[in-house]
Amino acid sequence: MAKLSSGPTFPISISRHTYHHRVTACHVATPTTTTTIPFADLHPSLEVIGGARNRFLPALHSTLRHSYDPFPFIAWNPHVETIFASFFRSIPDVRLRRECLRTQDGGAVALDWVAGDQYQLPPDSPILILMPGLTGGSENSYPRHMLTKARSKGWRVVVFNSRGCGNSPVTTPQFYSASFVGDMREVVEHVSGIYPEANLYAAAWSLGANILVRYLGDESHACPLSGAVSLCNPFNLVYAFEEFTKGFNRVYDKALARSIRNIFKRHILLFEDIEGEYNIPLALNARQVRDFDEGLTRVSFGFKSLDEYYYKASCFHSIKHVQVPLLCIQAANDPISPARAIPREEIEANRNCLLIVTPKGGHLGWVAGAEAPLGGPWTDPVVMDFLEHLERGTHKTVESSNGPLTATSKNLHHAEV
């Protein structure tokens, strides 16, 4: 569930295209400890809950003790804020290097790295994998701003463009879905194989966040990531698609359906002789996202009905299985990822999870903070404070440990088999 249109873009420099096969690795993540801060210091404009409050609030205290102040005239309405951020937020000019990763099923995804970082950054620099929302890619403003923020702090960043998104190649008659974590798993293993000395983290938005949290739950204790951030997560796709049928939300539904149709049309020859329950004409002429999911997505991934797909693909089931630090940031007035879908009880019960809900923000908006209205969203510095806190904690734990795990932070998180 990404932005309404691709908007203005800057050229992406593609220096090489390579295909890689899956790298197998096993990783162990160790939690860090923190001190407790008084909850009274948190500003009442923000809802902050979760089983990991005591562990992670110290890292975010400087931000969360202040009120959330949305930019005047833009944030008064969630639709205005959502549309403004989609069409008018600046897009940082970043030179990217594309790598095409061949997946085990013959498909392909595109990884966009910051050009030159392979020479300029040390091999143990922390890595942040970014996953945009539905139809989104590295050309969009929100991953670009997050990328530049992380890169300015010495992080290595890569944008994971799902099949068909961000002009990534489609080589098989299968796109991606909210339920499919296979590509995410292969991307993480591939990146870990390139930089085995680095700690890996991930941040994702909207449908990408749903996929990320499902991946965290599936991997559970074996997850190779050292931490993750979920933003604008729909959590419960049944609720999300119910909202899509209401009022102004139909505009988003039609816009996203148009974007999906355009991607599908570019690769229609792959689906010409496909057999089974597929309804290619319905997908090709989809007026709603539900039409495309009924005609193609739910059949591709083995679901008997659309209701079954939306329910089983929802990531709220996965929260209880997450075993790495996870920060979730939501907006209470998000028109696409409704507040009623937030799994508050599950987040409260999981000692690895922290939830921040802002009073406003729309969907992928958060036009607030020092860079508003045209710069990066309010969430970017919060995300980096959280991730840098985790990264500092891994090094401190290594330095204070005894025995064989004393050399580098790699040993704490990466035990290769």
CSV table of N, CA, C and O in Angstrom, one decimal, residues 4 71-89 248 252 333 335 361-367:
chain,number,residue,atom,x,y,z
A,4,LEU,N,0.4,7.2,-4.0
A,4,LEU,CA,-0.6,7.2,-5.0
A,4,LEU,C,-0.1,7.2,-6.5
A,4,LEU,O,-0.7,6.6,-7.3
A,71,PHE,N,2.5,19.6,10.8
A,71,PHE,CA,2.6,20.8,10.1
A,71,PHE,C,1.2,21.5,9.8
A,71,PHE,O,0.3,20.8,9.4
A,72,PRO,N,1.1,22.7,10.1
A,72,PRO,CA,-0.2,23.4,9.9
A,72,PRO,C,-0.7,23.4,8.5
A,72,PRO,O,0.1,23.3,7.5
A,73,PHE,N,-2.0,23.3,8.3
A,73,PHE,CA,-2.7,23.4,7.1
A,73,PHE,C,-2.6,22.1,6.2
A,73,PHE,O,-3.4,21.9,5.3
A,74,ILE,N,-1.7,21.2,6.5
A,74,ILE,CA,-1.5,20.0,5.8
A,74,ILE,C,-2.0,18.8,6.5
A,74,ILE,O,-2.7,18.0,6.0
A,75,ALA,N,-1.8,18.7,7.8
A,75,ALA,CA,-2.1,17.6,8.6
A,75,ALA,C,-3.5,17.7,9.2
A,75,ALA,O,-3.9,16.8,10.0
A,76,TRP,N,-4.3,18.7,8.9
A,76,TRP,CA,-5.6,18.8,9.5
A,76,TRP,C,-6.5,17.6,9.0
A,76,TRP,O,-7.5,17.3,9.7
A,77,ASN,N,-6.2,17.0,7.9
A,77,ASN,CA,-7.0,16.0,7.3
A,77,ASN,C,-6.1,14.8,6.9
A,77,ASN,O,-5.1,15.1,6.2
A,78,PRO,N,-6.4,13.6,7.2
A,78,PRO,CA,-5.5,12.5,6.8
A,78,PRO,C,-5.3,12.3,5.3
A,78,PRO,O,-4.2,11.9,4.9
A,79,HIS,N,-6.4,12.6,4.6
A,79,HIS,CA,-6.2,12.5,3.1
A,79,HIS,C,-5.4,13.5,2.5
A,79,HIS,O,-4.6,13.3,1.6
A,80,VAL,N,-5.5,14.8,3.0
A,80,VAL,CA,-4.7,15.9,2.6
A,80,VAL,C,-3.2,15.5,2.8
A,80,VAL,O,-2.3,15.7,2.0
A,81,GLU,N,-2.9,15.1,4.0
A,81,GLU,CA,-1.5,14.7,4.4
A,81,GLU,C,-1.0,13.6,3.6
A,81,GLU,O,0.2,13.6,3.1
A,82,THR,N,-1.8,12.6,3.4
A,82,THR,CA,-1.4,11.4,2.6
A,82,THR,C,-1.0,11.8,1.1
A,82,THR,O,0.0,11.5,0.6
A,83,ILE,N,-1.9,12.6,0.5
A,83,ILE,CA,-1.7,13.1,-0.8
A,83,ILE,C,-0.6,14.0,-1.0
A,83,ILE,O,0.2,14.0,-1.9
A,84,PHE,N,-0.4,14.9,0.0
A,84,PHE,CA,0.7,15.9,0.0
A,84,PHE,C,2.0,15.2,0.0
A,84,PHE,O,2.9,15.5,-0.8
A,85,ALA,N,2.1,14.2,0.9
A,85,ALA,CA,3.4,13.5,1.0
A,85,ALA,C,3.7,12.7,-0.2
A,85,ALA,O,4.9,12.6,-0.6
A,86,SER,N,2.7,12.2,-0.9
A,86,SER,CA,2.8,11.4,-2.1
A,86,SER,C,3.3,12.2,-3.3
A,86,SER,O,4.2,11.8,-4.0
A,87,PHE,N,2.7,13.4,-3.4
A,87,PHE,CA,3.0,14.2,-4.6
A,87,PHE,C,4.0,15.3,-4.4
A,87,PHE,O,4.7,15.7,-5.4
A,88,PHE,N,4.1,15.8,-3.2
A,88,PHE,CA,4.9,17.1,-3.1
A,88,PHE,C,6.2,16.9,-2.2
A,88,PHE,O,7.0,17.8,-2.2
A,89,ARG,N,6.3,15.8,-1.5
A,89,ARG,CA,7.5,15.7,-0.7
A,89,ARG,C,8.7,15.5,-1.6
A,89,ARG,O,8.6,14.9,-2.6
A,248,PHE,N,-13.6,8.3,0.7
A,248,PHE,CA,-12.5,8.8,-0.2
A,248,PHE,C,-11.5,7.7,-0.4
A,248,PHE,O,-10.7,7.8,-1.3
A,252,TYR,N,-7.8,5.8,-3.3
A,252,TYR,CA,-6.5,5.1,-3.2
A,252,TYR,C,-6.6,3.7,-3.8
A,252,TYR,O,-5.7,3.2,-4.4
A,333,ASN,N,-4.7,8.2,12.6
A,333,ASN,CA,-5.7,8.6,11.6
A,333,ASN,C,-5.3,8.0,10.2
A,333,ASN,O,-5.8,8.6,9.2
A,335,PRO,N,-5.7,6.4,6.9
A,335,PRO,CA,-6.9,5.9,6.2
A,335,PRO,C,-6.8,4.6,5.6
A,335,PRO,O,-7.8,4.0,5.2
A,361,GLY,N,-0.8,11.8,10.9
A,361,GLY,CA,0.3,11.3,10.1
A,361,GLY,C,-0.2,10.7,8.7
A,361,GLY,O,0.5,10.6,7.8
A,362,GLY,N,-1.5,10.4,8.7
A,362,GLY,CA,-2.0,9.8,7.4
A,362,GLY,C,-1.3,8.5,7.1
A,362,GLY,O,-0.9,7.8,8.0
A,363,HIS,N,-1.3,8.2,5.8
A,363,HIS,CA,-0.6,7.0,5.3
A,363,HIS,C,0.7,7.4,4.6
A,363,HIS,O,0.7,8.1,3.6
A,364,LEU,N,1.8,7.0,5.2
A,364,LEU,CA,3.1,7.4,4.6
A,364,LEU,C,3.3,8.9,4.6
A,364,LEU,O,4.1,9.4,3.8
A,365,GLY,N,2.7,9.5,5.6
A,365,GLY,CA,2.8,11.0,5.6
A,365,GLY,C,3.7,11.5,6.7
A,365,GLY,O,4.9,11.8,6.4
A,366,TRP,N,3.2,11.6,7.9
A,366,TRP,CA,4.0,12.1,9.0
A,366,TRP,C,4.7,13.5,8.7
A,366,TRP,O,5.9,13.6,8.8
A,367,VAL,N,3.9,14.4,8.1
A,367,VAL,CA,4.5,15.7,7.8
A,367,VAL,C,4.6,16.5,9.1
A,367,VAL,O,3.7,17.3,9.4
